[in-house]
């Protein structure tokens, strides 16, 4: 076979086809939730890059404007799934802090209070790693992996 016709990324076409097939299999509500999560991930990323954290922190402390409601497990699962799915597919780095911020924004839109946690852990003798996670009610919405290894240093909400 002539190498001029071999694809540069052999699995790109099938991978893209699989993603489109999964997207088509979702309900309209799920697609909208993933699109909302992608928008909020972008907003969170811009805030992190462009705005000093001391200006972001008071905004993260705010409670939802609506009468607070306890988020049900279905809502927590839906928001978690949408944020994690969008985070895997956006073209920028959507690590734990933007994910936690996006999920917090999404829950606040639905009148659900949540708490964003920041923590640190040692990685070796001289390195520290940071981690962020979001809790709503008694459930961790995003950022659960790694929570046990970190020491909480700040809480917002």
Coordinates of C-alpha atoms in Angstrom, one line a residue:
X1 CA 0.0 0.0 0.0
X2 CA 1.3 3.4 -0.8
X3 CA 2.2 5.5 2.3
X4 CA 0.8 8.6 0.7
X5 CA -2.8 7.3 1.3
X6 CA -2.3 6.1 4.9
X7 CA -3.9 8.4 7.4
X8 CA -1.7 10.5 9.6
X9 CA -3.8 9.6 12.7
X10 CA -5.1 6.2 12.0
X11 CA -7.8 6.2 14.7
X12 CA -9.0 9.8 14.2
X13 CA -11.8 9.0 11.9
X14 CA -13.2 6.0 13.9
X15 CA -12.7 7.9 17.1
X16 CA -14.6 10.9 15.8
X17 CA -17.3 8.7 14.4
X18 CA -17.7 7.0 17.8
X19 CA -18.0 10.4 19.5
X20 CA -20.7 11.5 17.1
X21 CA -22.6 8.3 17.5
X22 CA -22.6 8.6 21.2
X23 CA -23.6 12.3 20.9
X24 CA -26.5 11.3 18.7
X25 CA -27.6 8.7 21.2
X26 CA -28.0 11.3 23.9
X27 CA -31.1 13.1 24.7
X28 CA -31.4 16.8 23.9
X29 CA -31.3 17.6 27.6
X30 CA -28.0 15.8 28.0
X31 CA -26.5 17.5 24.9
X32 CA -27.6 20.9 26.3
X33 CA -26.1 20.1 29.7
X34 CA -22.7 19.2 28.1
X35 CA -22.8 22.4 26.0
X36 CA -23.5 24.4 29.1
X37 CA -20.6 22.6 30.9
X38 CA -18.3 23.4 28.0
X39 CA -19.3 27.1 28.1
X40 CA -18.7 27.3 31.9
X41 CA -15.4 25.4 31.6
X42 CA -14.3 28.1 29.1
X43 CA -15.5 30.9 31.4
X44 CA -13.7 29.3 34.4
X45 CA -10.5 28.9 32.3
X46 CA -10.6 32.6 31.3
X47 CA -11.2 33.7 34.8
X48 CA -8.3 31.6 36.1
X49 CA -5.9 33.0 33.4
X50 CA -7.0 36.6 33.3
X51 CA -8.4 37.5 36.8
X52 CA -6.4 37.5 40.1
X53 CA -7.8 34.8 42.4
X54 CA -8.5 37.4 45.1
X55 CA -11.2 38.8 42.8
X56 CA -12.6 35.4 41.9
X57 CA -12.8 34.2 45.5
X58 CA -15.7 36.5 46.7
X59 CA -17.7 35.4 43.7
X60 CA -17.2 31.8 44.6
X61 CA -18.5 32.5 48.1
X62 CA -21.9 33.8 46.8
X63 CA -25.0 31.7 47.4
X64 CA -27.6 31.1 44.7
X65 CA -30.1 33.9 44.3
X66 CA -33.0 31.6 44.3
X67 CA -34.3 29.9 47.4
X68 CA -31.6 27.2 48.1
X69 CA -32.6 23.7 47.3
X70 CA -30.8 20.5 48.2
X71 CA -29.5 18.9 45.0
X72 CA -30.8 15.5 44.4
X73 CA -28.6 12.6 43.4
X74 CA -29.9 12.7 39.8
X75 CA -28.9 16.4 39.4
X76 CA -25.5 15.8 40.9
X77 CA -24.9 12.8 38.6
X78 CA -26.1 14.8 35.6
X79 CA -23.8 17.8 36.3
X80 CA -20.9 15.5 37.1
X81 CA -21.3 13.6 33.9
X82 CA -21.7 16.8 31.8
X83 CA -18.7 18.5 33.3
X84 CA -16.4 15.5 33.0
X85 CA -17.6 14.8 29.4
X86 CA -17.0 18.4 28.4
X87 CA -13.7 18.6 30.1
X88 CA -12.4 15.6 28.1
X89 CA -13.3 17.2 24.8
X90 CA -12.5 20.9 25.1
X91 CA -9.3 22.0 23.4
X92 CA -7.8 23.7 26.6
X93 CA -6.7 22.3 29.9
X94 CA -9.8 21.7 32.0
X95 CA -8.2 20.3 35.2
X96 CA -9.9 20.1 38.6
X97 CA -10.2 23.8 39.4
X98 CA -12.1 24.8 36.2
X99 CA -14.2 21.7 36.6
X100 CA -15.2 22.6 40.1
X101 CA -15.9 26.1 39.1
X102 CA -18.0 25.1 36.2
X103 CA -20.0 22.6 38.2
X104 CA -20.5 25.3 40.9
X105 CA -21.9 27.7 38.3
X106 CA -24.2 25.0 36.9
X107 CA -25.6 24.1 40.3
X108 CA -26.0 27.8 41.3
X109 CA -28.1 28.3 38.1
X110 CA -30.4 25.6 39.4
X111 CA -30.6 27.2 42.9
X112 CA -28.4 24.5 44.5
X113 CA -25.7 25.7 47.0
X114 CA -22.3 24.0 46.9
X115 CA -18.9 24.3 48.4
X116 CA -15.7 24.5 46.4
X117 CA -12.6 23.2 48.3
X118 CA -9.0 23.8 47.6
X119 CA -6.3 21.5 49.0
X120 CA -2.6 20.6 48.7
X121 CA -0.6 17.5 49.0
X122 CA 3.1 16.7 49.0
X123 CA 4.6 15.0 45.9
X124 CA 8.1 14.0 46.9
X125 CA 10.2 16.0 49.2
X126 CA 10.0 19.4 47.6
X127 CA 6.9 19.4 45.4
X128 CA 3.4 20.4 46.3
X129 CA 0.4 19.6 44.2
X130 CA -2.9 21.4 44.4
X131 CA -6.4 19.9 44.0
X132 CA -9.9 21.4 43.9
X133 CA -13.2 19.6 44.4
X134 CA -16.8 20.5 44.7
X135 CA -19.3 19.3 47.2
X136 CA -23.1 19.7 47.1
X137 CA -25.1 18.3 50.0
X138 CA -23.2 15.2 51.1
X139 CA -21.9 14.3 47.6
X140 CA -18.7 15.2 45.8
X141 CA -19.7 16.5 42.4
X142 CA -16.3 16.7 40.7
X143 CA -12.7 16.2 41.9
X144 CA -13.3 13.1 44.0
X145 CA -10.1 11.3 42.9
X146 CA -7.3 12.5 45.1
X147 CA -9.4 14.1 47.8
X148 CA -8.1 11.6 50.5
X149 CA -4.5 12.5 49.8
X150 CA -4.9 16.3 50.1
X151 CA -5.1 18.7 53.1
X152 CA -7.9 21.2 52.7
X153 CA -6.7 24.8 52.9
X154 CA -9.6 26.9 51.7
X155 CA -13.4 26.5 51.3
X156 CA -15.7 28.7 49.2
X157 CA -19.5 28.7 49.6

